[in-house]
Amino acid sequence: MIVKPGKFITVEGGEGVGKTTNMAFIQSWLERQGIDHIKTREPGGTPLAEDIRELLLSPRDEAVNENTELLLMFAARAQHLAEVIVPALERGQWVLCDRFTDATYAYQGGGRGVAMEKIALLENLVQEQLRPDLTLILDAPVAQGLERASKRSQPDRFEQEKLDFFEQVRECYLSRAKKIPMQYRIVDASQSLAQVQLDLGEQLNQFMEASCNE
Ligand code: Z5A
């Protein structure tokens, strides 16, 4: 995997914290800066990876083995990296991605209890050295996120999980952010949308300034 001239930004967080809403805000920020970029998401981002997303999110009667779920996440990611993310970064485009491997640590690791070492092994296999340059974590109390998300249609397979699962997800995101403060920025998503976007803009300005000084 060749190292990139573009920047790789990921947006993470639990259910209903506002990722989709704020991806649009971040994209318009990138446009205002005149930064050539693509917007994408995980699981998904290519036709094959979107098919895998469908397999992963559809509620089903059969229990899904945790290794099956983990491998499907990384299968989708391998395709997404090869077809979309790495080529864009190599062209010098910035990549804005709604969820990435931090979601695997949070949901499969924190939520399902898969060993973090197992996830790290697959991360190294599939991504080699590639890691996001900036990860924006939208953080809000679980109950508040679930309340916001509940206004939408049918819950997917993950949204059917219990409160404790989402508490573990949140805790895992926060503990990863603490361990690698250079990569992560936590934004308080319990605030009004206007304030969340002011905070996001500030984080992006700081990141841009640091990138220019590299
Ligand atoms: N998953 C995984 O397990 N492992 C992995 O490696 C990866 C993913 C990559 C699909 O993700 C699932 O895949 C996900 C984890 C798993 N679990 N689930 N479900 P997804 O990103 O497609 O789906 P999601 O997490 O369910 O996203 P979401 O529920 O769509 O939430 P959101 O995008 O963060 O929220 P939103 O749609 O922008 O906002 C929800 C509502 O709140 C909406 O009405 C907004 O207008 C409102 N909102 C947003 N912000 C505010 C503020 N600040 N104030 C008031 N109201 C607000």
Short mmCIF file of N, CA and C in Angstrom, two decimals, residues 101-161:
data_model
loop_
_atom_site.label_atom_id
_atom_site.label_comp_id
_atom_site.label_asym_id
_atom_site.label_seq_id
_atom_site.Cartn_x
_atom_site.Cartn_y
_atom_site.Cartn_z
N THR A 101 -12.14 1.89 10.98
CA THR A 101 -11.74 0.78 11.87
C THR A 101 -11.99 1.07 13.36
N ASP A 102 -12.06 2.35 13.74
CA ASP A 102 -12.42 2.62 15.14
C ASP A 102 -13.78 2.04 15.46
N ALA A 103 -14.67 2.01 14.47
CA ALA A 103 -16.00 1.41 14.70
C ALA A 103 -15.86 -0.09 14.96
N THR A 104 -14.89 -0.73 14.32
CA THR A 104 -14.69 -2.16 14.57
C THR A 104 -14.19 -2.38 16.00
N TYR A 105 -13.25 -1.52 16.43
CA TYR A 105 -12.80 -1.64 17.83
C TYR A 105 -13.97 -1.40 18.78
N ALA A 106 -14.80 -0.38 18.45
CA ALA A 106 -15.87 -0.01 19.38
C ALA A 106 -17.01 -1.04 19.38
N TYR A 107 -17.48 -1.44 18.20
CA TYR A 107 -18.66 -2.32 18.13
C TYR A 107 -18.29 -3.80 18.30
N GLN A 108 -17.31 -4.27 17.49
CA GLN A 108 -16.96 -5.69 17.62
C GLN A 108 -16.11 -5.90 18.88
N GLY A 109 -15.18 -4.96 19.16
CA GLY A 109 -14.33 -5.11 20.34
C GLY A 109 -15.10 -4.76 21.62
N GLY A 110 -15.50 -3.48 21.74
CA GLY A 110 -16.20 -3.03 22.95
C GLY A 110 -17.56 -3.69 23.09
N GLY A 111 -18.36 -3.61 22.06
CA GLY A 111 -19.75 -4.11 22.13
C GLY A 111 -19.84 -5.63 22.22
N ARG A 112 -19.18 -6.32 21.29
CA ARG A 112 -19.31 -7.80 21.25
C ARG A 112 -18.28 -8.52 22.12
N GLY A 113 -17.21 -7.81 22.48
CA GLY A 113 -16.20 -8.44 23.33
C GLY A 113 -15.14 -9.22 22.56
N VAL A 114 -15.00 -8.97 21.27
CA VAL A 114 -13.92 -9.60 20.49
C VAL A 114 -12.58 -9.05 21.00
N ALA A 115 -11.57 -9.90 21.10
CA ALA A 115 -10.26 -9.46 21.61
C ALA A 115 -9.69 -8.36 20.71
N MET A 116 -9.21 -7.30 21.35
CA MET A 116 -8.65 -6.17 20.59
C MET A 116 -7.45 -6.62 19.75
N GLU A 117 -6.71 -7.60 20.26
CA GLU A 117 -5.52 -8.09 19.52
C GLU A 117 -5.94 -8.70 18.19
N LYS A 118 -7.07 -9.37 18.21
CA LYS A 118 -7.57 -9.99 16.97
C LYS A 118 -7.90 -8.91 15.94
N ILE A 119 -8.52 -7.83 16.43
CA ILE A 119 -8.88 -6.72 15.53
C ILE A 119 -7.60 -6.07 15.00
N ALA A 120 -6.63 -5.89 15.90
CA ALA A 120 -5.38 -5.25 15.49
C ALA A 120 -4.66 -6.07 14.42
N LEU A 121 -4.77 -7.38 14.54
CA LEU A 121 -4.13 -8.27 13.56
C LEU A 121 -4.72 -8.04 12.16
N LEU A 122 -6.05 -7.99 12.12
CA LEU A 122 -6.72 -7.76 10.83
C LEU A 122 -6.48 -6.34 10.32
N GLU A 123 -6.43 -5.40 11.25
CA GLU A 123 -6.15 -4.01 10.86
C GLU A 123 -4.80 -3.93 10.14
N ASN A 124 -3.80 -4.59 10.73
CA ASN A 124 -2.47 -4.55 10.12
C ASN A 124 -2.45 -5.28 8.79
N LEU A 125 -3.17 -6.39 8.72
CA LEU A 125 -3.21 -7.17 7.47
C LEU A 125 -3.86 -6.36 6.35
N VAL A 126 -4.99 -5.77 6.65
CA VAL A 126 -5.80 -5.12 5.60
C VAL A 126 -5.31 -3.70 5.28
N GLN A 127 -4.86 -2.99 6.30
CA GLN A 127 -4.51 -1.58 6.09
C GLN A 127 -3.01 -1.34 5.99
N GLU A 128 -2.21 -2.34 6.34
CA GLU A 128 -0.78 -2.13 6.50
C GLU A 128 -0.57 -0.93 7.42
N GLN A 129 0.17 0.13 6.95
CA GLN A 129 0.40 1.25 7.90
C GLN A 129 -0.67 2.32 7.83
N LEU A 130 -1.62 2.17 6.93
CA LEU A 130 -2.57 3.27 6.75
C LEU A 130 -3.50 3.44 7.95
N ARG A 131 -3.51 4.66 8.50
CA ARG A 131 -4.41 5.02 9.60
C ARG A 131 -4.98 6.40 9.27
N PRO A 132 -6.15 6.74 9.81
CA PRO A 132 -6.68 8.09 9.58
C PRO A 132 -5.73 9.16 10.12
N ASP A 133 -5.71 10.32 9.46
CA ASP A 133 -4.93 11.45 9.97
C ASP A 133 -5.69 12.16 11.07
N LEU A 134 -7.01 12.15 10.96
CA LEU A 134 -7.85 12.82 11.95
C LEU A 134 -9.13 12.00 12.12
N THR A 135 -9.47 11.72 13.38
CA THR A 135 -10.74 11.04 13.68
C THR A 135 -11.55 11.93 14.60
N LEU A 136 -12.71 12.34 14.09
CA LEU A 136 -13.61 13.19 14.87
C LEU A 136 -14.64 12.27 15.54
N ILE A 137 -14.62 12.23 16.85
CA ILE A 137 -15.59 11.40 17.56
C ILE A 137 -16.71 12.29 18.08
N LEU A 138 -17.90 12.02 17.59
CA LEU A 138 -19.08 12.73 18.10
C LEU A 138 -19.56 11.96 19.31
N ASP A 139 -19.54 12.61 20.45
CA ASP A 139 -19.85 11.89 21.69
C ASP A 139 -21.08 12.48 22.38
N ALA A 140 -22.00 11.58 22.72
CA ALA A 140 -23.20 12.01 23.46
C ALA A 140 -23.63 10.85 24.36
N PRO A 141 -24.34 11.14 25.45
CA PRO A 141 -24.86 10.04 26.27
C PRO A 141 -25.66 9.08 25.40
N VAL A 142 -25.52 7.78 25.70
CA VAL A 142 -26.16 6.75 24.88
C VAL A 142 -27.67 6.97 24.75
N ALA A 143 -28.31 7.28 25.88
CA ALA A 143 -29.77 7.43 25.85
C ALA A 143 -30.19 8.55 24.91
N GLN A 144 -29.39 9.62 24.90
CA GLN A 144 -29.73 10.75 24.03
C GLN A 144 -29.60 10.37 22.54
N GLY A 145 -28.52 9.66 22.21
CA GLY A 145 -28.31 9.21 20.83
C GLY A 145 -29.41 8.27 20.38
N LEU A 146 -29.76 7.33 21.27
CA LEU A 146 -30.79 6.35 20.91
C LEU A 146 -32.15 7.03 20.72
N GLU A 147 -32.38 8.03 21.55
CA GLU A 147 -33.64 8.78 21.45
C GLU A 147 -33.70 9.49 20.08
N ARG A 148 -32.59 10.10 19.69
CA ARG A 148 -32.57 10.77 18.38
C ARG A 148 -32.75 9.76 17.25
N ALA A 149 -32.03 8.61 17.36
CA ALA A 149 -32.08 7.61 16.29
C ALA A 149 -33.45 6.94 16.21
N SER A 150 -34.17 6.92 17.33
CA SER A 150 -35.45 6.18 17.37
C SER A 150 -36.50 6.81 16.47
N LYS A 151 -36.26 8.06 16.07
CA LYS A 151 -37.27 8.73 15.24
C LYS A 151 -37.23 8.21 13.82
N ARG A 152 -36.19 7.38 13.52
CA ARG A 152 -36.10 6.88 12.15
C ARG A 152 -36.87 5.58 11.97
N SER A 153 -36.72 4.99 10.74
CA SER A 153 -37.52 3.82 10.39
C SER A 153 -37.12 2.56 11.19
N GLN A 154 -37.21 1.41 10.57
CA GLN A 154 -36.91 0.13 11.21
C GLN A 154 -35.48 0.06 11.73
N PRO A 155 -35.27 -0.44 12.97
CA PRO A 155 -33.90 -0.59 13.45
C PRO A 155 -33.13 -1.67 12.69
N ASP A 156 -31.84 -1.43 12.40
CA ASP A 156 -31.05 -2.47 11.75
C ASP A 156 -30.54 -3.45 12.81
N ARG A 157 -29.70 -4.42 12.39
CA ARG A 157 -29.28 -5.49 13.30
C ARG A 157 -28.52 -4.94 14.52
N PHE A 158 -27.74 -3.87 14.31
CA PHE A 158 -26.97 -3.30 15.43
C PHE A 158 -27.88 -2.48 16.34
N GLU A 159 -28.81 -1.78 15.71
CA GLU A 159 -29.70 -0.91 16.51
C GLU A 159 -30.62 -1.71 17.43
N GLN A 160 -30.69 -3.04 17.20
CA GLN A 160 -31.53 -3.87 18.06
C GLN A 160 -30.80 -4.28 19.36
N GLU A 161 -29.52 -3.87 19.48
CA GLU A 161 -28.76 -4.24 20.68
C GLU A 161 -29.27 -3.50 21.92
#
